[in-house]
XYZ file of N, CA and C in Angstrom:
822
model
N -20.902 -282.168 176.152
C -19.832 -282.709 175.205
C -20.219 -282.415 173.849
N -19.510 -282.122 172.995
C -19.720 -281.854 171.570
C -18.718 -282.950 170.593
N -19.583 -283.227 169.681
C -18.758 -284.019 168.582
C -18.194 -283.210 167.681
N -16.949 -283.009 167.662
C -16.336 -282.107 166.636
C -16.053 -282.385 165.247
N -15.698 -283.789 165.036
C -15.425 -284.048 163.681
C -15.153 -285.463 163.668
N -15.251 -286.135 162.487
C -14.802 -287.373 162.107
C -13.378 -287.653 161.587
N -12.494 -288.395 162.428
C -11.161 -288.524 161.916
C -10.712 -289.774 162.244
N -10.509 -290.715 161.281
C -10.157 -292.145 161.402
C -8.805 -292.535 160.836
N -8.211 -293.587 161.253
C -7.000 -294.045 160.650
C -6.930 -295.529 160.802
N -6.340 -296.264 159.774
C -6.330 -297.621 159.708
C -5.145 -298.003 160.713
N -4.076 -297.216 160.985
C -2.995 -297.560 161.735
C -3.422 -297.625 163.260
N -4.686 -297.271 163.594
C -5.136 -297.372 165.002
C -5.230 -298.764 165.509
N -5.260 -299.795 164.419
C -5.186 -301.048 164.892
C -4.179 -301.393 165.743
N -2.955 -300.718 165.876
C -2.010 -301.106 166.676
C -2.381 -300.800 168.089
N -3.285 -300.015 168.242
C -3.660 -299.589 169.826
C -4.507 -300.583 170.523
N -4.837 -301.742 169.954
C -5.833 -302.622 170.474
C -5.133 -303.252 171.796
N -5.832 -303.252 172.875
C -5.232 -303.593 173.983
C -5.169 -305.162 174.128
N -5.974 -305.806 173.739
C -6.031 -307.145 173.766
C -5.060 -307.845 172.794
N -4.877 -307.243 171.629
C -3.970 -307.676 170.506
C -2.678 -307.602 171.065
N -2.302 -306.409 171.574
C -1.010 -306.086 172.125
C -0.648 -306.959 173.251
N -1.565 -307.400 174.207
C -1.202 -308.145 175.269
C -0.890 -309.578 175.005
N -1.413 -309.994 173.770
C -1.397 -311.278 173.377
C -0.190 -311.538 172.255
N 0.481 -310.363 171.837
C 1.397 -310.179 170.859
C 2.819 -310.615 171.457
N 3.849 -310.637 170.779
C 5.166 -310.926 171.103
C 5.982 -309.569 170.938
N 5.280 -308.419 170.699
C 5.990 -307.210 170.586
C 6.744 -306.801 171.958
N 7.930 -306.650 171.971
C 8.652 -306.457 172.954
C 9.030 -304.774 173.192
N 8.584 -303.843 172.174
C 8.914 -302.526 172.428
C 7.786 -301.856 172.890
N 6.693 -302.504 173.215
C 5.563 -301.814 173.781
C 5.146 -302.332 175.105
N 4.900 -301.482 176.124
C 4.386 -301.828 177.309
C 2.994 -301.565 177.485
N 2.094 -302.459 177.782
C 0.631 -302.159 177.902
C 0.181 -302.335 179.391
N -0.652 -301.398 179.845
C -1.104 -301.773 181.169
C -2.750 -301.571 181.233
N -3.290 -302.279 182.238
C -4.727 -302.158 182.230
C -5.183 -302.281 183.640
N -6.461 -301.726 183.941
C -7.175 -302.023 185.330
C -8.547 -302.096 184.969
N -9.083 -303.337 185.082
C -10.385 -303.664 184.597
C -11.137 -304.887 185.485
N -12.482 -304.748 185.404
C -13.157 -305.954 185.877
C -13.670 -306.698 184.653
N -13.970 -308.070 185.015
C -14.151 -308.826 183.967
C -15.158 -309.981 184.433
N -16.397 -310.131 183.539
C -17.438 -311.008 183.929
C -17.052 -312.110 183.091
N -16.689 -313.419 183.498
C -16.385 -314.428 182.706
C -16.936 -315.750 183.319
N -18.046 -315.745 183.966
C -18.903 -316.691 184.406
C -20.297 -316.940 183.792
N -20.392 -316.987 182.473
C -21.769 -316.735 181.857
C -22.943 -317.599 182.242
N -24.088 -317.249 182.387
C -25.029 -318.192 182.689
C -25.413 -319.109 181.251
N -26.087 -320.104 181.414
C -26.468 -320.965 180.334
C -26.974 -320.287 179.278
N -26.349 -320.325 178.074
C -26.705 -319.498 177.044
C -25.953 -318.292 176.626
N -24.940 -317.977 177.712
C -23.891 -316.893 177.494
C -24.775 -315.631 177.669
N -23.597 -314.532 177.754
C -23.923 -313.138 177.877
C -24.584 -312.721 176.453
N -25.529 -311.746 176.578
C -26.205 -311.162 175.517
C -25.729 -309.597 175.264
N -25.015 -309.111 176.254
C -24.577 -307.837 175.931
C -24.016 -307.218 177.411
N -23.668 -306.022 177.378
C -23.244 -305.215 178.331
C -23.272 -303.596 178.075
N -23.311 -302.781 179.174
C -23.309 -301.487 179.090
C -22.672 -300.769 180.166
N -22.487 -299.364 180.035
C -21.718 -298.679 180.993
C -21.649 -297.123 180.648
N -21.700 -296.370 181.597
C -21.273 -294.788 181.600
C -20.009 -294.599 182.034
N -19.250 -294.071 181.048
C -17.718 -293.823 181.318
C -17.331 -292.293 181.230
N -16.621 -291.915 182.214
C -15.924 -290.592 182.163
C -15.024 -290.456 181.086
N -15.298 -289.298 180.348
C -14.330 -288.902 179.334
C -13.291 -287.666 179.491
N -12.109 -287.978 179.385
C -11.198 -286.844 179.728
C -10.432 -286.361 178.436
N -9.871 -285.032 178.574
C -8.762 -284.610 177.686
C -7.552 -284.906 178.222
N -6.686 -285.129 177.207
C -5.240 -285.480 177.620
C -4.353 -285.014 176.721
N -4.005 -283.576 176.621
C -3.252 -283.017 175.841
C -1.824 -283.248 175.935
N -1.299 -283.760 176.919
C 0.159 -284.271 177.075
C 0.520 -285.620 176.688
N -0.573 -286.443 176.175
C -0.046 -287.750 175.717
C 0.768 -287.642 174.480
N 1.799 -288.391 174.517
C 2.866 -288.346 173.410
C 2.828 -289.273 172.259
N 3.333 -288.888 171.318
C 3.320 -289.964 170.111
C 3.988 -291.274 170.518
N 3.302 -292.285 170.194
C 3.642 -293.658 170.595
C 2.758 -294.125 171.880
N 2.068 -293.062 172.589
C 1.456 -293.521 173.930
C -0.137 -293.592 173.466
N -0.734 -294.219 174.440
C -2.349 -294.421 174.094
C -2.769 -294.597 175.683
N -3.925 -293.749 175.932
C -4.693 -294.062 177.101
C -6.128 -294.188 176.867
N -6.873 -295.114 177.282
C -8.115 -295.331 176.766
C -9.115 -295.889 177.937
N -10.410 -295.821 177.654
C -11.498 -296.653 178.485
C -12.267 -297.648 177.738
N -12.554 -298.577 177.881
C -12.974 -299.602 177.037
C -14.124 -300.463 177.804
N -15.028 -300.989 176.852
C -15.697 -302.099 177.241
C -15.560 -303.196 176.210
N -15.290 -304.255 176.600
C -15.124 -305.518 175.625
C -16.224 -306.568 175.624
N -16.592 -306.959 174.677
C -17.707 -308.117 174.620
C -16.903 -309.201 173.736
N -16.731 -310.353 174.510
C -15.739 -311.352 173.726
C -16.246 -312.785 174.013
N -15.679 -313.569 173.171
C -16.015 -314.912 173.250
C -14.966 -315.747 172.596
N -14.572 -317.113 173.158
C -13.603 -317.882 172.489
C -12.606 -318.439 173.792
N -11.672 -319.316 173.437
C -10.795 -319.771 174.381
C -9.741 -318.758 174.564
N -9.596 -318.331 176.157
C -8.648 -317.420 176.372
C -7.197 -317.704 176.381
N -7.013 -319.161 176.179
C -5.447 -319.639 175.763
C -5.157 -319.797 174.549
N -6.193 -319.548 173.466
C -6.121 -319.661 172.112
C -6.217 -318.489 171.368
N -5.572 -317.608 171.041
C -5.724 -316.212 170.558
C -6.571 -316.305 169.262
N -6.235 -317.313 168.227
C -6.946 -317.386 166.917
C -8.412 -317.863 167.163
N -8.751 -318.090 168.460
C -10.212 -318.545 168.567
C -10.914 -317.339 169.033
N -10.267 -316.027 169.426
C -10.969 -314.981 170.008
C -11.795 -314.211 169.035
N -13.082 -313.975 169.367
C -13.960 -312.962 168.773
C -13.977 -311.813 169.612
N -14.102 -310.771 169.329
C -14.067 -309.644 170.066
C -14.651 -308.397 169.606
N -15.572 -307.643 170.456
C -16.113 -306.414 169.943
C -15.492 -305.294 171.088
N -15.222 -304.162 170.620
C -14.957 -303.199 171.718
C -15.500 -301.788 171.359
N -15.846 -301.064 172.473
C -16.070 -299.720 172.267
C -15.635 -298.813 173.485
N -15.339 -297.611 173.271
C -14.866 -296.608 174.303
C -14.382 -295.534 173.738
N -13.450 -294.735 174.429
C -12.795 -293.735 174.100
C -11.184 -293.933 174.209
N -10.476 -293.264 173.271
C -8.882 -293.468 173.389
C -8.355 -292.058 172.846
N -6.953 -291.847 173.443
C -6.126 -290.615 172.822
C -4.909 -291.370 172.392
N -4.796 -291.128 171.121
C -3.656 -292.022 170.422
C -3.121 -291.129 169.255
N -2.095 -290.269 169.651
C -1.513 -289.206 168.730
C -0.857 -289.833 167.482
N -0.298 -291.038 167.731
C 0.430 -291.660 166.411
C -0.556 -292.083 165.433
N -1.680 -292.390 165.849
C -2.839 -292.902 164.854
C -3.697 -291.798 164.406
N -4.050 -290.967 165.267
C -5.051 -289.908 164.796
C -4.449 -288.610 164.508
N -3.262 -288.369 164.720
C -2.398 -287.227 164.392
C -2.886 -286.041 165.213
N -3.308 -286.366 166.492
C -3.757 -285.409 167.317
C -3.747 -285.900 168.784
N -4.039 -284.985 169.691
C -4.299 -285.416 171.210
C -5.665 -285.297 171.447
N -6.472 -285.423 170.772
C -7.938 -285.315 170.833
C -8.376 -286.786 171.538
N -9.660 -286.743 172.060
C -10.173 -287.906 172.645
C -11.176 -288.368 171.571
N -10.989 -289.673 171.026
C -11.846 -290.337 170.035
C -12.730 -291.317 170.623
N -14.125 -291.343 170.033
C -14.759 -292.543 170.300
C -14.289 -293.577 169.198
N -14.084 -294.646 169.806
C -13.945 -295.828 168.701
C -14.826 -297.046 168.936
N -14.787 -298.053 167.914
C -15.280 -299.326 167.843
C -14.147 -300.299 167.289
N -14.397 -301.438 167.598
C -13.241 -302.468 166.934
C -13.986 -303.827 167.012
N -13.694 -304.631 166.061
C -14.008 -305.966 166.034
C -12.889 -306.967 165.428
N -12.885 -308.245 165.712
C -12.146 -309.302 165.194
C -12.827 -310.538 165.333
N -12.713 -311.525 164.380
C -13.319 -312.756 164.337
C -12.192 -313.791 164.559
N -10.927 -313.658 164.334
C -9.862 -314.623 164.641
C -8.543 -314.104 165.288
N -8.878 -313.541 166.457
C -7.810 -313.194 167.051
C -6.851 -312.147 166.501
N -7.320 -311.242 165.590
C -6.470 -310.255 164.916
C -5.615 -310.820 163.687
N -5.919 -311.999 163.570
C -4.946 -312.521 162.320
C -5.286 -311.909 161.019
N -6.579 -311.893 160.491
C -6.769 -311.296 159.164
C -8.170 -310.642 159.097
N -9.074 -310.468 160.114
C -10.165 -309.968 160.242
C -10.219 -308.976 161.319
N -11.026 -307.866 160.859
C -11.432 -306.930 161.903
C -10.620 -305.478 161.618
N -11.290 -304.507 162.327
C -10.461 -303.033 162.125
C -11.151 -302.234 163.244
N -10.578 -301.108 163.182
C -11.148 -300.056 163.940
C -12.063 -299.112 163.080
N -13.237 -298.466 163.997
C -14.138 -297.734 163.282
C -14.812 -298.392 161.949
N -14.503 -297.451 160.877
C -15.188 -297.737 159.660
C -14.005 -298.137 158.597
N -12.900 -298.613 159.189
C -11.733 -298.720 158.291
C -11.895 -300.009 157.314
N -12.813 -300.890 157.735
C -13.012 -302.051 156.806
C -14.495 -302.385 157.033
N -15.029 -303.333 156.222
C -16.404 -303.886 156.271
C -16.551 -304.722 157.687
N -17.659 -304.381 158.224
C -17.795 -305.153 159.515
C -18.889 -304.547 160.384
N -18.740 -303.169 160.764
C -19.510 -302.347 161.556
C -20.343 -301.624 160.817
N -21.523 -301.675 160.702
C -22.574 -300.981 159.805
C -23.364 -299.908 160.539
N -22.979 -298.626 159.923
C -23.543 -297.495 160.750
C -24.884 -297.420 160.247
N -25.717 -296.692 161.093
C -27.062 -296.354 160.508
C -27.312 -294.854 160.332
N -28.320 -294.340 159.808
C -28.703 -293.202 159.505
C -29.073 -292.360 160.912
N -28.821 -291.158 161.065
C -29.284 -290.214 162.103
C -28.529 -290.873 163.305
N -27.460 -291.509 163.385
C -26.772 -291.810 164.613
C -26.370 -290.737 165.300
N -26.247 -290.634 166.827
C -25.825 -289.636 167.630
C -24.289 -289.358 167.512
N -23.443 -290.510 166.994
C -22.089 -290.333 166.914
C -21.564 -291.161 165.818
N -20.416 -290.940 165.079
C -19.977 -291.849 164.229
C -18.531 -292.367 164.748
N -18.259 -293.656 164.818
C -17.073 -294.296 165.322
C -15.939 -293.472 164.471
N -14.908 -293.128 165.324
C -13.745 -292.391 164.803
C -13.950 -290.874 165.275
N -15.115 -290.314 165.581
C -15.493 -288.848 165.961
C -14.635 -288.487 167.162
N -14.274 -287.122 167.172
C -13.664 -286.616 168.264
C -14.688 -286.160 169.306
N -14.319 -286.444 170.425
C -15.085 -285.986 171.692
C -14.313 -284.803 172.318
N -15.050 -283.894 172.557
C -14.552 -282.719 173.199
C -15.033 -282.375 174.446
N -14.556 -282.948 175.707
C -14.983 -282.867 176.903
C -15.154 -281.457 177.369
N -16.141 -280.854 177.899
C -16.235 -279.342 178.290
C -15.301 -279.493 179.592
N -14.503 -278.449 179.689
C -13.668 -278.085 180.858
C -12.982 -279.529 181.124
N -12.609 -280.184 179.968
C -11.724 -281.396 180.127
C -12.376 -282.666 180.702
N -13.619 -282.701 180.850
C -14.228 -283.966 181.537
C -15.741 -283.865 181.092
N -16.260 -285.098 180.605
C -17.552 -285.425 180.304
C -17.972 -286.897 180.716
N -19.057 -287.114 180.266
C -19.358 -288.724 180.337
C -19.933 -289.121 178.989
N -19.960 -290.394 178.717
C -20.833 -291.040 177.621
C -21.269 -292.271 178.130
N -22.402 -292.643 177.409
C -23.102 -293.890 177.863
C -23.251 -294.584 176.559
N -23.181 -296.262 176.600
C -23.290 -296.865 175.698
C -23.493 -298.289 176.086
N -24.211 -299.069 175.081
C -24.435 -300.587 175.448
C -24.123 -301.414 174.131
N -23.716 -302.528 174.177
C -23.665 -303.475 173.050
C -24.388 -304.652 173.402
N -25.297 -305.050 172.493
C -26.041 -306.398 172.853
C -26.482 -306.873 171.511
N -26.768 -308.316 171.744
C -27.343 -308.967 170.351
C -28.732 -308.962 170.620
N -29.172 -308.359 169.409
C -30.597 -308.194 169.345
C -31.375 -309.259 169.019
N -32.352 -309.745 169.772
C -33.336 -311.026 169.566
C -34.034 -310.890 168.091
N -34.009 -309.695 167.460
C -34.929 -309.696 166.352
C -34.189 -310.057 165.138
N -32.922 -309.659 164.930
C -32.144 -310.023 163.844
C -30.773 -310.876 164.219
N -30.464 -310.974 165.571
C -29.300 -311.627 166.013
C -27.956 -311.085 165.842
N -28.015 -309.808 165.306
C -26.880 -309.041 165.249
C -26.510 -308.269 166.492
N -25.185 -307.765 166.636
C -24.643 -307.120 167.790
C -24.671 -305.580 167.603
N -25.685 -304.949 168.310
C -26.007 -303.529 168.264
C -25.170 -302.712 169.123
N -24.847 -301.514 168.720
C -24.303 -300.500 169.486
C -25.199 -299.260 169.630
N -25.567 -298.918 170.822
C -26.422 -297.783 171.049
C -25.444 -296.819 171.962
N -25.596 -295.461 171.761
C -24.820 -294.424 172.294
C -25.589 -293.289 172.805
N -25.334 -292.532 173.796
C -25.853 -291.295 174.366
C -24.976 -290.636 175.345
N -25.404 -289.262 175.652
C -24.879 -288.729 176.727
C -25.829 -288.746 178.170
N -26.767 -289.487 177.992
C -27.769 -289.699 178.964
C -28.369 -291.159 178.930
N -27.780 -292.034 180.048
C -27.977 -293.469 180.010
C -29.461 -293.846 179.853
N -30.383 -292.874 179.991
C -31.815 -293.087 179.609
C -32.424 -292.794 178.284
N -31.358 -292.284 177.581
C -31.515 -291.759 176.180
C -30.321 -292.170 175.162
N -30.344 -293.539 174.955
C -29.414 -294.233 174.179
C -30.203 -294.449 172.903
N -29.266 -294.056 171.747
C -29.922 -294.173 170.388
C -28.895 -295.192 169.494
N -29.363 -295.870 168.628
C -28.595 -296.644 167.638
C -27.563 -296.194 166.858
N -26.295 -296.528 166.870
C -25.150 -296.086 166.191
C -24.977 -296.970 164.927
N -25.042 -298.416 165.010
C -25.059 -299.381 164.094
C -24.823 -300.611 164.645
N -24.248 -301.512 163.965
C -24.476 -303.037 164.286
C -23.165 -303.744 163.568
N -22.923 -304.974 164.242
C -22.006 -305.993 163.653
C -22.922 -306.985 163.392
N -22.782 -307.460 162.183
C -23.689 -308.602 161.637
C -23.042 -309.870 162.298
N -23.993 -310.595 162.817
C -23.499 -311.899 163.317
C -22.674 -312.936 162.465
N -23.100 -312.562 161.182
C -22.373 -313.581 160.042
C -20.868 -313.291 160.078
N -20.257 -312.165 160.576
C -18.878 -311.840 160.553
C -18.221 -312.719 161.540
N -18.799 -313.162 162.658
C -18.109 -313.819 163.687
C -18.350 -315.355 163.723
N -17.521 -315.968 164.418
C -17.532 -317.425 164.475
C -18.109 -317.658 165.972
N -17.299 -317.307 166.888
C -17.757 -317.678 168.269
C -18.639 -316.868 168.849
N -18.811 -315.561 168.342
C -19.724 -314.484 168.905
C -20.871 -314.488 168.279
N -21.250 -315.509 167.408
C -22.514 -315.536 166.636
C -23.734 -315.656 167.443
N -23.595 -316.498 168.530
C -24.802 -316.684 169.407
C -24.755 -315.985 170.637
N -23.753 -315.730 171.311
C -23.445 -315.203 172.670
C -21.910 -314.863 173.021
N -21.921 -314.200 174.120
C -20.480 -313.756 174.558
C -20.080 -314.524 175.735
N -19.046 -314.892 175.995
C -18.340 -315.695 177.215
C -17.924 -314.829 178.282
N -17.318 -313.691 177.898
C -16.867 -312.621 178.985
C -17.135 -311.102 178.503
N -17.276 -310.347 179.448
C -17.478 -308.879 179.198
C -16.674 -308.218 180.242
N -15.931 -307.260 179.659
C -14.861 -306.526 180.428
C -15.041 -305.056 180.483
N -14.822 -304.260 181.589
C -14.765 -302.990 181.622
C -13.591 -302.399 182.339
N -12.900 -301.304 181.775
C -11.891 -300.692 182.548
C -10.988 -299.846 181.666
N -9.787 -299.474 182.168
C -8.803 -298.699 181.466
C -7.629 -299.232 181.077
N -6.975 -298.647 179.981
C -5.854 -299.331 179.285
C -4.904 -298.135 179.006
N -3.509 -298.349 179.055
C -2.612 -297.464 178.690
C -1.556 -298.259 177.619
N -0.754 -297.731 176.990
C 0.509 -298.161 176.114
C 1.384 -297.236 176.032
N 2.644 -297.807 175.927
C 3.916 -296.849 175.921
C 5.075 -297.503 175.354
N 5.884 -296.857 174.837
C 6.993 -297.688 174.286
C 7.826 -298.130 175.517
N 8.607 -299.183 175.337
C 9.260 -299.992 176.375
C 10.346 -298.915 176.842
N 10.674 -298.807 178.140
C 11.296 -297.881 178.658
C 11.108 -296.513 178.881
N 9.815 -296.061 178.359
C 9.395 -294.891 178.659
C 8.324 -294.855 179.880
N 8.087 -293.812 180.459
C 7.258 -293.824 181.542
C 5.777 -293.979 181.114
N 4.926 -294.664 181.698
C 3.456 -295.016 181.010
C 2.871 -293.937 181.297
N 1.760 -293.557 180.494
C 0.782 -292.442 180.498
C -0.147 -292.607 181.770
N -0.773 -291.441 181.969
C -2.014 -291.653 183.037
C -3.036 -292.372 182.657
N -3.832 -293.150 183.360
C -5.040 -293.743 183.160
C -6.024 -292.988 183.763
N -7.280 -293.042 183.033
C -8.515 -292.262 183.612
C -8.249 -290.661 183.378
N -8.292 -290.104 184.620
C -7.918 -288.821 184.697
C -6.555 -288.534 185.363
N -5.914 -289.803 185.716
C -4.589 -289.611 186.243
C -4.656 -289.729 187.864
N -5.746 -289.630 188.322
C -5.810 -289.896 189.925
C -6.019 -291.372 190.129
N -5.595 -291.623 191.409
C -5.818 -292.948 192.164
C -7.398 -292.883 192.210
N -7.855 -294.341 192.317
C -9.436 -294.469 192.359
C -9.941 -293.944 193.739
N -11.061 -293.084 193.453
C -11.552 -292.125 194.608
C -12.547 -291.365 193.979
N -13.301 -290.444 194.693
C -14.274 -289.657 194.383
C -14.013 -288.769 193.507
N -12.730 -288.433 193.214
C -12.247 -287.487 192.301
C -11.508 -288.121 190.958
N -11.608 -289.427 190.908
C -10.913 -290.068 189.953
C -11.875 -290.546 188.701
N -11.469 -291.258 187.698
C -12.201 -291.703 186.595
C -13.209 -292.826 187.188
N -14.347 -292.900 186.598
C -15.202 -293.974 187.081
C -15.957 -294.678 185.755
N -16.572 -295.963 186.146
C -17.217 -296.590 185.190
C -18.588 -296.777 185.940
N -19.662 -296.161 185.548
C -20.964 -296.248 186.232
C -21.981 -297.123 185.382
N -23.007 -297.491 186.021
C -24.051 -297.922 185.349
C -23.660 -299.157 184.791
N -22.800 -299.941 185.135
C -22.247 -301.261 184.837
C -23.367 -302.237 184.910
N -23.853 -302.866 183.539
C -24.923 -303.814 183.663
C -24.619 -304.795 182.657
N -25.253 -305.800 182.607
C -25.414 -306.960 181.513
C -26.782 -306.214 180.772
N -26.840 -306.608 179.564
C -28.088 -306.161 178.807
C -28.597 -307.545 178.086
N -29.811 -307.543 178.148
C -30.681 -308.816 177.448
C -30.750 -308.496 176.059
N -31.364 -309.579 175.362
C -31.584 -309.416 173.896
C -32.682 -308.331 173.459
N -33.399 -307.818 174.514
C -34.239 -306.712 174.164
C -33.658 -305.352 174.306
N -32.473 -305.370 174.685
C -31.767 -304.067 174.962
C -31.873 -303.460 176.294
N -32.564 -304.373 177.360
C -32.740 -303.856 178.607
C -31.519 -304.325 179.476
N -30.995 -303.326 180.253
C -29.940 -303.583 181.222
C -30.454 -304.126 182.516
N -29.617 -305.103 183.078
C -29.872 -305.442 184.450
C -28.720 -305.951 185.283
N -28.884 -305.605 186.551
C -27.851 -305.432 187.602
C -27.023 -306.867 187.505
N -25.659 -306.653 187.681
C -24.813 -307.895 187.823
C -24.228 -307.651 189.318
N -24.187 -308.873 189.911
C -23.542 -308.801 191.291
C -22.107 -308.634 191.435
N -21.541 -308.071 192.300
C -20.097 -307.839 192.433
C -19.257 -309.210 192.468
N -19.997 -310.328 192.861
C -19.220 -311.608 192.896
C -18.960 -312.255 191.613
N -19.528 -311.738 190.516
C -19.548 -312.144 189.086
C -18.318 -311.585 188.346
N -17.760 -310.641 189.076
C -16.492 -309.820 188.464
C -15.168 -310.453 189.172
N -14.171 -310.217 188.155
C -12.823 -310.545 188.531
C -11.943 -309.384 188.298
N -11.182 -309.118 189.157
C -10.281 -307.975 189.099
C -8.937 -308.456 188.301
N -8.520 -307.553 187.526
C -7.306 -307.657 186.582
C -6.476 -306.243 186.555
N -5.321 -306.215 187.387
C -4.527 -305.021 187.313
C -3.059 -305.391 186.949
N -2.504 -304.771 185.770
C -1.251 -305.214 185.528
C -0.179 -304.709 186.146
N -0.166 -303.454 186.719
C 0.990 -302.943 187.566
C 0.299 -301.968 188.639
N 0.160 -302.465 189.761
C -0.517 -301.747 190.846
C 0.428 -300.588 191.314
N 1.671 -300.385 191.013
C 2.330 -299.225 191.186
C 1.935 -298.057 190.682
N 1.386 -298.171 189.518
C 0.943 -296.969 188.564
C -0.626 -296.977 188.545
N -1.337 -298.113 188.707
C -2.904 -298.060 188.370
C -3.468 -298.897 189.430
N -4.731 -298.593 189.615
C -5.630 -299.322 190.594
C -6.903 -299.328 190.340
N -7.786 -300.117 190.872
C -9.331 -300.209 190.787
C -9.832 -300.039 192.372
N -11.012 -299.460 192.393
C -11.718 -299.308 193.736
C -12.579 -300.726 193.800
N -13.127 -300.949 194.747
C -14.125 -302.055 194.976
C -15.254 -301.777 194.135
N -15.842 -302.739 193.614
C -17.179 -302.684 192.900
C -18.469 -302.484 193.817
N -19.088 -301.411 193.501
C -20.320 -301.211 194.478
C -21.464 -300.242 193.768
N -22.601 -300.468 193.972
C -23.696 -299.853 193.314
C -23.555 -299.613 191.846
N -23.244 -300.651 191.123
C -22.908 -300.906 189.784
C -21.954 -299.886 189.254
N -20.826 -299.791 189.909
C -19.924 -298.740 189.342
C -18.725 -299.186 190.168
N -17.597 -298.633 189.610
C -16.084 -298.705 190.341
C -15.232 -297.375 189.759
N -14.427 -297.096 190.546
C -13.462 -296.066 190.102
C -12.043 -296.773 189.730
N -11.607 -296.132 188.663
C -10.120 -296.656 188.352
C -9.136 -295.770 187.912
N -7.827 -295.971 187.569
C -7.164 -295.258 187.159
C -5.512 -294.975 188.054
N -4.863 -294.042 187.593
C -3.624 -293.822 188.249
C -2.631 -292.803 187.526
N -1.648 -292.543 188.025
C -0.665 -291.491 187.501
C 0.174 -291.955 186.385
N 0.144 -293.449 186.061
C 1.087 -293.801 185.252
C 2.684 -293.709 185.846
N 3.688 -293.564 184.916
C 5.094 -293.383 185.407
C 5.771 -294.631 185.423
N 5.121 -295.895 185.080
C 6.123 -297.204 185.200
C 6.750 -297.392 183.846
N 7.800 -298.026 183.846
C 8.489 -298.220 182.866
C 8.744 -299.845 182.254
N 8.040 -300.425 183.289
C 8.074 -302.064 182.833
C 6.691 -302.630 183.415
């Protein structure tokens, strides 16, 4: 996989899955297939990691989004303004980026998207570091339409900030940057839930776009591998399948496989209009 260029847009905020799900916008339909860990140990979660398949989607239309994301979050699930959220992953969003390319992105909010947070480097919050292997907003160009990326987000014990590491090899992740703990309220000390999965968005009444690579979960579909928790030293450790809860918005168009060997398959052809 090659990083081609940096291309960012402040309008990409509209593509945030959690924000749209919690909004009252009726002109958009959002779908997801994901696993969530929401039963943290005493002291909460300190991070998560994954290796995700990356795909090209040249036929995604304006107004549509398809993405694969890891969320690190805390706050009351029934009170949006209480939500603190960090996201990282890839997305294809022609309306925001002006192309059909696959972009690596990050996102944060400290008040449920009311007045804080943004995607990539569109506002202060995510602090990039020198010699990073990628910059948020960069285009990912999967060779032959498919490749993989690995990343982790964890609360560093040395400074207490939330760090993002990235790479094309799970054993060779390098720092990209960090979110200062001071920008958060409920994420200052720990996370309450970590989520991995796929997301799509489309205008109401339009057929929803494909998720993953458009295949139903199986050996030829999109996968999320190396799903682990991460401790405050940056080391990953396995999580049991019983710690995860399934969430699928529309099983007619998208599905998840069972979770096994620290991985799962996900995706579907789309085509749903509600």
